[in-house]
Amino acid sequence: AAGVIQSPRHLIKEKRETATLKCYPIPRHDTVYWYQQGPGQDPQFLISFYEKMQSDKGSIPDRFSAQQFSDYHSELNMSSLELGDSALYFCASSLVNEQFFGPGTRLTVL
Amino acid sequence: AQKITQTQPGMFVQEKEAVTLDCTYDTSDQSYGLFWYKQPSSGEMIFLIYQGSYDEQNATEGRYSLNFQKARKSANLVISASQLGDSAMYFCAMREGDAGGTSYGKLTFGQGTILTVHP
């Protein structure tokens, strides 16, 4: 069965650089979520999209933005990166009850 | 206030035995969903099981079952016949405002329980 695809899987950036994370949800899933998981932490909700419209917003810094495109893939754009942005970033998608996560993008900011 | 509480930072179990991972939750919503995920050391977040607040039967998925006690606001995960590959971090999560049959809503996670299975 198709799963959520995320790219890249690993990303290394310098402080103040920008990063773009991509997510391809499971086909026909109508909702996409982004979560951030810091080292030793539980995942924290950032933002979600339902049918390409932003549906909810969590503790997402103003330096971050996201969108969902007509083909339902989503991108998380992160600017002016800080050391504290180093984390595992998950995209998840859902259609009915279950929420399936992608493998994550591990971002390291040096 | 913490919405999801997992009181066991770590648990140990012998291979082939059953283990229960505790989870309590706090919500004023009548409709909500409860989830369990497994996160191995490789980092991926693997969906295990879902329980809706209006589901009368406890959810089961293979060796996983969810012991849902609504009045006590608990949603414990039971893993039967533990295997070495079950060693991982386990997260309990909740989606509030679960309007049965729709997917809408972010998850709030507990702090997790590290399960170690001994041979």
Coordinates of N, CA, C and O in Angstrom, one line a residue, chain B residues 7-119:
Chain B
T7 N 2.4 7.8 32.2 CA 3.2 7.8 33.4 C 4.4 6.9 33.5 O 5.1 7.0 34.4
Q8 N 4.5 6.1 32.5 CA 5.6 5.1 32.5 C 6.7 5.6 31.6 O 6.6 5.3 30.4
P9 N 7.8 6.1 32.0 CA 8.9 6.5 31.1 C 9.5 5.3 30.4 O 9.9 5.4 29.2
G10 N 9.6 4.2 31.1 CA 10.2 3.0 30.6 C 9.5 1.8 31.1 O 9.1 1.7 32.3
M11 N 9.4 0.8 30.3 CA 8.8 -0.5 30.7 C 9.7 -1.6 30.1 O 10.3 -1.5 29.0
F12 N 9.7 -2.7 30.9 CA 10.5 -3.9 30.5 C 9.5 -5.1 30.4 O 8.7 -5.2 31.3
V13 N 9.7 -6.0 29.5 CA 8.9 -7.2 29.4 C 9.7 -8.3 28.8 O 10.6 -8.1 28.0
Q14 N 9.4 -9.5 29.2 CA 10.0 -10.7 28.7 C 9.4 -11.1 27.4 O 8.2 -10.9 27.2
E15 N 10.2 -11.5 26.5 CA 9.7 -12.0 25.2 C 8.6 -13.0 25.4 O 8.6 -13.8 26.3
K16 N 7.5 -12.9 24.6 CA 6.3 -13.8 24.6 C 5.3 -13.4 25.7 O 4.3 -14.0 25.7
E17 N 5.7 -12.5 26.5 CA 4.7 -12.1 27.6 C 3.9 -10.9 27.1 O 4.3 -10.2 26.1
A18 N 2.8 -10.6 27.8 CA 2.0 -9.4 27.4 C 2.4 -8.3 28.3 O 3.0 -8.4 29.4
V19 N 2.2 -7.1 27.7 CA 2.6 -5.8 28.5 C 1.5 -4.8 28.2 O 0.9 -4.8 27.2
T20 N 1.2 -4.0 29.3 CA 0.3 -2.9 29.2 C 1.0 -1.6 29.3 O 1.7 -1.3 30.3
L21 N 0.7 -0.7 28.4 CA 1.3 0.7 28.4 C 0.1 1.6 28.8 O -0.9 1.6 28.1
D22 N 0.3 2.4 29.8 CA -0.7 3.3 30.3 C -0.9 4.6 29.6 O 0.2 5.2 29.2
C23 N -2.1 5.1 29.5 CA -2.4 6.4 28.9 C -3.6 6.9 29.5 O -4.7 6.2 29.5
T24 N -3.6 8.1 30.0 CA -4.8 8.8 30.5 C -4.9 10.1 29.7 O -3.9 10.7 29.3
Y25 N -6.1 10.6 29.6 CA -6.3 11.8 28.7 C -7.3 12.7 29.4 O -8.0 12.3 30.4
D26 N -7.3 13.9 29.0 CA -8.2 15.0 29.6 C -8.8 15.8 28.4 O -8.1 16.4 27.6
T27 N -10.1 15.7 28.3 CA -10.8 16.5 27.3 C -12.2 16.7 27.8 O -12.8 15.9 28.6
S28 N -12.8 17.8 27.4 CA -14.2 18.1 27.7 C -15.1 17.8 26.5 O -16.3 17.9 26.6
D29 N -14.4 17.4 25.4 CA -15.2 17.1 24.2 C -15.9 15.7 24.4 O -15.4 14.8 25.1
Q30 N -17.1 15.6 23.8 CA -17.8 14.3 23.8 C -17.3 13.4 22.8 O -17.4 12.2 22.9
S31 N -16.8 14.0 21.7 CA -16.4 13.2 20.5 C -14.9 13.4 20.4 O -14.4 14.5 20.2
Y32 N -14.1 12.3 20.4 CA -12.7 12.4 20.3 C -12.1 11.0 19.9 O -12.9 10.0 19.9
G33 N -10.9 11.0 19.4 CA -10.3 9.8 19.0 C -9.0 9.6 19.7 O -8.3 10.6 20.1
L34 N -8.6 8.4 20.0 CA -7.4 8.0 20.7 C -6.5 7.1 19.8 O -7.1 6.2 19.1
F35 N -5.3 7.4 19.8 CA -4.3 6.7 18.9 C -3.1 6.2 19.7 O -2.7 6.8 20.7
W36 N -2.5 5.1 19.1 CA -1.2 4.7 19.6 C -0.3 4.6 18.4 O -0.7 4.1 17.3
Y37 N 0.9 5.1 18.6 CA 2.0 5.0 17.6 C 3.2 4.3 18.2 O 3.5 4.5 19.4
K38 N 4.0 3.7 17.3 CA 5.2 3.1 17.7 C 6.3 3.8 17.0 O 6.2 4.1 15.7
Q39 N 7.4 4.2 17.7 CA 8.5 4.9 17.1 C 9.8 4.1 17.4 O 10.4 4.3 18.5
P40 N 10.3 3.3 16.4 CA 11.5 2.6 16.7 C 12.7 3.6 16.6 O 12.5 4.8 16.3
S41 N 13.9 3.1 16.9 CA 15.1 4.0 17.0 C 15.4 4.6 15.6 O 16.0 5.6 15.6
S42 N 14.9 4.0 14.6 CA 15.1 4.6 13.2 C 14.3 5.9 13.0 O 14.5 6.6 12.1
G43 N 13.3 6.1 13.9 CA 12.6 7.4 13.8 C 11.2 7.5 13.2 O 10.5 8.4 13.5
E44 N 10.8 6.5 12.4 CA 9.5 6.6 11.8 C 8.4 6.5 12.8 O 8.6 5.9 13.9
M45 N 7.2 7.0 12.5 CA 6.1 6.9 13.4 C 5.1 6.0 12.8 O 4.5 6.3 11.8
I46 N 4.9 4.9 13.4 CA 4.1 3.8 12.9 C 2.7 3.8 13.6 O 2.7 3.6 14.8
F47 N 1.6 3.9 12.8 CA 0.3 3.9 13.4 C 0.0 2.4 13.8 O 0.2 1.5 13.1
L48 N -0.5 2.3 15.1 CA -0.9 1.0 15.6 C -2.4 0.7 15.7 O -2.9 -0.3 15.2
I49 N -3.1 1.7 16.3 CA -4.5 1.4 16.6 C -5.2 2.7 16.9 O -4.6 3.7 17.4
Y50 N -6.5 2.7 16.6 CA -7.4 3.9 16.8 C -8.6 3.4 17.6 O -9.2 2.4 17.3
Q51 N -9.1 4.3 18.5 CA -10.3 4.1 19.2 C -11.1 5.4 19.2 O -10.6 6.4 19.7
G52 N -12.4 5.3 18.7 CA -13.2 6.5 18.8 C -14.0 6.5 20.1 O -14.3 5.5 20.6
S53 N -14.3 7.7 20.5 CA -14.9 7.8 21.9 C -16.3 7.2 21.9 O -16.8 6.8 23.0
Y54 N -17.0 7.0 20.7 CA -18.3 6.4 20.7 C -18.3 4.9 20.4 O -19.3 4.3 20.4
D55 N -17.0 4.4 20.2 CA -16.9 3.0 19.9 C -17.2 2.2 21.1 O -16.5 2.4 22.2
E56 N -18.1 1.3 21.1 CA -18.5 0.5 22.3 C -17.5 -0.7 22.5 O -17.3 -1.1 23.6
Q57 N -16.9 -1.1 21.4 CA -16.0 -2.3 21.5 C -14.6 -1.7 21.6 O -14.2 -0.7 20.9
N58 N -13.7 -2.4 22.4 CA -12.3 -2.0 22.4 C -11.7 -2.4 21.1 O -12.0 -3.4 20.5
A59 N -10.9 -1.5 20.6 CA -10.2 -1.7 19.3 C -9.1 -2.8 19.4 O -8.5 -2.9 20.4
T60 N -9.0 -3.6 18.4 CA -8.0 -4.6 18.3 C -7.4 -4.6 16.9 O -8.1 -4.4 15.9
E61 N -6.0 -4.8 16.9 CA -5.3 -4.9 15.6 C -4.2 -5.9 15.8 O -3.2 -5.6 16.3
G62 N -4.5 -7.2 15.4 CA -3.5 -8.2 15.6 C -3.1 -8.4 17.1 O -4.0 -8.7 17.9
R63 N -1.8 -8.2 17.4 CA -1.4 -8.4 18.8 C -1.6 -7.1 19.6 O -1.3 -7.2 20.8
Y64 N -2.2 -6.1 19.0 CA -2.4 -4.9 19.8 C -3.9 -4.7 20.1 O -4.8 -5.0 19.3
S65 N -4.2 -4.4 21.3 CA -5.6 -4.0 21.7 C -5.5 -2.8 22.6 O -4.6 -2.5 23.3
L66 N -6.6 -2.1 22.6 CA -6.7 -0.8 23.3 C -7.8 -1.1 24.4 O -9.0 -1.3 24.1
N67 N -7.4 -0.9 25.6 CA -8.3 -1.1 26.8 C -8.9 0.3 27.1 O -8.2 1.1 27.8
F68 N -10.0 0.5 26.5 CA -10.7 1.9 26.6 C -11.6 1.9 27.8 O -12.6 1.2 27.8
Q69 N -11.3 2.7 28.8 CA -12.2 2.9 29.9 C -12.6 4.4 30.0 O -11.9 5.2 30.5
K70 N -13.8 4.7 29.4 CA -14.2 6.1 29.1 C -14.4 6.8 30.4 O -14.0 8.0 30.6
A71 N -15.0 6.2 31.4 CA -15.3 6.9 32.7 C -14.0 7.3 33.4 O -13.9 8.3 34.1
R72 N -13.0 6.5 33.2 CA -11.7 6.7 33.9 C -10.8 7.5 33.0 O -9.6 7.8 33.4
K73 N -11.2 7.8 31.8 CA -10.4 8.5 30.8 C -9.1 7.9 30.6 O -8.0 8.5 30.7
S74 N -9.1 6.6 30.4 CA -7.9 5.9 30.1 C -8.0 5.1 28.8 O -9.0 4.6 28.4
A75 N -6.8 4.9 28.2 CA -6.8 4.2 26.9 C -5.5 3.5 26.8 O -4.6 3.8 26.0
N76 N -5.4 2.4 27.6 CA -4.1 1.7 27.7 C -3.9 0.7 26.5 O -4.9 0.1 26.0
L77 N -2.7 0.6 26.1 CA -2.3 -0.3 25.0 C -1.9 -1.6 25.5 O -1.0 -1.6 26.4
V78 N -2.4 -2.7 25.1 CA -2.0 -4.0 25.5 C -1.3 -4.7 24.3 O -1.9 -4.8 23.2
I79 N -0.1 -5.1 24.5 CA 0.6 -5.9 23.5 C 0.8 -7.3 23.9 O 1.3 -7.5 25.0
S80 N 0.2 -8.2 23.2 CA 0.3 -9.6 23.6 C 1.5 -10.3 22.9 O 1.9 -9.8 21.9
A81 N 2.0 -11.3 23.5 CA 3.1 -12.1 23.0 C 4.2 -11.2 22.4 O 4.5 -11.2 21.2
S82 N 4.8 -10.5 23.3 CA 5.8 -9.5 22.9 C 6.9 -10.1 22.1 O 7.3 -11.3 22.4
Q83 N 7.4 -9.4 21.2 CA 8.6 -9.8 20.3 C 9.7 -8.8 20.5 O 9.5 -7.7 20.9
L84 N 10.9 -9.3 20.2 CA 12.1 -8.4 20.3 C 11.9 -7.1 19.5 O 12.3 -6.0 19.9
G85 N 11.2 -7.3 18.3 CA 11.0 -6.1 17.5 C 10.0 -5.1 18.0 O 9.8 -4.0 17.4
D86 N 9.4 -5.4 19.1 CA 8.5 -4.5 19.7 C 9.2 -3.4 20.6 O 8.6 -2.4 21.0
S87 N 10.5 -3.6 20.8 CA 11.3 -2.6 21.5 C 11.3 -1.3 20.8 O 11.7 -1.3 19.6
A88 N 10.8 -0.3 21.4 CA 10.6 1.0 20.7 C 10.0 2.0 21.7 O 9.6 1.6 22.8
M89 N 9.8 3.3 21.3 CA 9.1 4.3 22.0 C 7.6 4.2 21.5 O 7.4 4.0 20.3
Y90 N 6.7 4.3 22.5 CA 5.3 4.2 22.2 C 4.6 5.5 22.6 O 4.8 5.9 23.8
F91 N 3.9 6.1 21.7 CA 3.2 7.3 22.0 C 1.7 7.1 21.9 O 1.1 6.5 21.0
C92 N 1.0 7.7 22.9 CA -0.4 7.8 22.9 C -0.8 9.2 22.4 O -0.1 10.1 22.8
A93 N -1.9 9.3 21.7 CA -2.2 10.6 21.1 C -3.8 10.7 21.1 O -4.5 9.7 21.1
M94 N -4.2 12.0 21.1 CA -5.7 12.2 21.1 C -6.0 13.3 20.0 O -5.3 14.2 19.8
R95 N -7.1 13.0 19.4 CA -7.7 14.0 18.4 C -9.0 14.5 19.0 O -9.9 13.6 19.1
E96 N -9.2 15.7 19.4 CA -10.4 16.2 19.9 C -11.4 16.6 18.8 O -11.0 16.9 17.7
G97 N -12.6 16.7 19.2 CA -13.6 17.1 18.2 C -13.8 16.1 17.1 O -14.0 16.5 16.0
D98 N -13.6 14.8 17.4 CA -13.6 13.8 16.4 C -15.0 13.6 16.0 O -15.8 13.0 16.7
A99 N -15.4 14.0 14.8 CA -16.7 13.9 14.3 C -16.9 12.6 13.5 O -17.2 12.6 12.3
G100 N -16.7 11.5 14.1 CA -16.9 10.1 13.6 C -17.0 10.0 12.1 O -17.9 10.4 11.5
G101 N -15.9 9.4 11.5 CA -16.0 9.2 10.1 C -15.3 10.3 9.3 O -15.1 10.2 8.1
T102 N -14.8 11.4 10.0 CA -14.1 12.4 9.3 C -12.7 12.4 9.9 O -12.4 12.0 11.0
S103 N -11.8 13.0 9.1 CA -10.4 12.9 9.4 C -9.8 14.2 10.1 O -8.7 14.2 10.5
Y104 N -10.7 15.2 10.2 CA -10.2 16.5 10.6 C -9.7 16.5 12.0 O -10.3 16.1 12.9
G105 N -8.5 17.1 12.2 CA -8.0 17.3 13.5 C -6.6 16.9 13.8 O -6.2 15.8 13.5
K106 N -5.9 17.8 14.5 CA -4.5 17.6 14.9 C -4.4 16.6 16.0 O -5.4 16.4 16.8
L107 N -3.3 15.9 16.2 CA -3.1 15.0 17.3 C -2.3 15.8 18.4 O -1.3 16.5 18.1
T108 N -2.6 15.5 19.6 CA -1.8 15.9 20.8 C -1.2 14.6 21.4 O -2.0 13.7 21.6
F109 N 0.1 14.6 21.6 CA 0.8 13.4 22.0 C 1.2 13.5 23.5 O 1.3 14.5 24.1
G110 N 1.3 12.3 24.1 CA 1.9 12.1 25.4 C 3.4 12.1 25.3 O 4.0 12.3 24.1
Q111 N 4.1 12.0 26.4 CA 5.5 12.1 26.4 C 6.2 10.7 26.0 O 7.4 10.7 25.7
G112 N 5.4 9.7 25.9 CA 5.9 8.4 25.4 C 6.4 7.5 26.5 O 6.8 7.9 27.6
T113 N 6.4 6.2 26.1 CA 7.0 5.2 27.0 C 7.9 4.3 26.2 O 7.6 3.9 25.1
I114 N 9.1 4.2 26.7 CA 10.1 3.3 26.0 C 9.9 1.9 26.5 O 10.0 1.6 27.7
L115 N 9.6 1.0 25.5 CA 9.4 -0.4 25.9 C 10.7 -1.2 25.4 O 11.1 -1.0 24.3
T116 N 11.2 -2.0 26.4 CA 12.3 -2.9 26.1 C 11.8 -4.3 26.3 O 11.3 -4.6 27.3
V117 N 12.0 -5.1 25.2 CA 11.7 -6.5 25.3 C 12.9 -7.3 25.5 O 13.8 -7.3 24.6
H118 N 13.0 -8.1 26.5 CA 14.1 -9.0 26.8 C 13.9 -10.4 26.3 O 12.8 -10.9 26.4
P119 N 15.0 -11.0 25.7 CA 14.9 -12.3 25.2 C 14.8 -13.3 26.4 O 15.1 -13.0 27.5

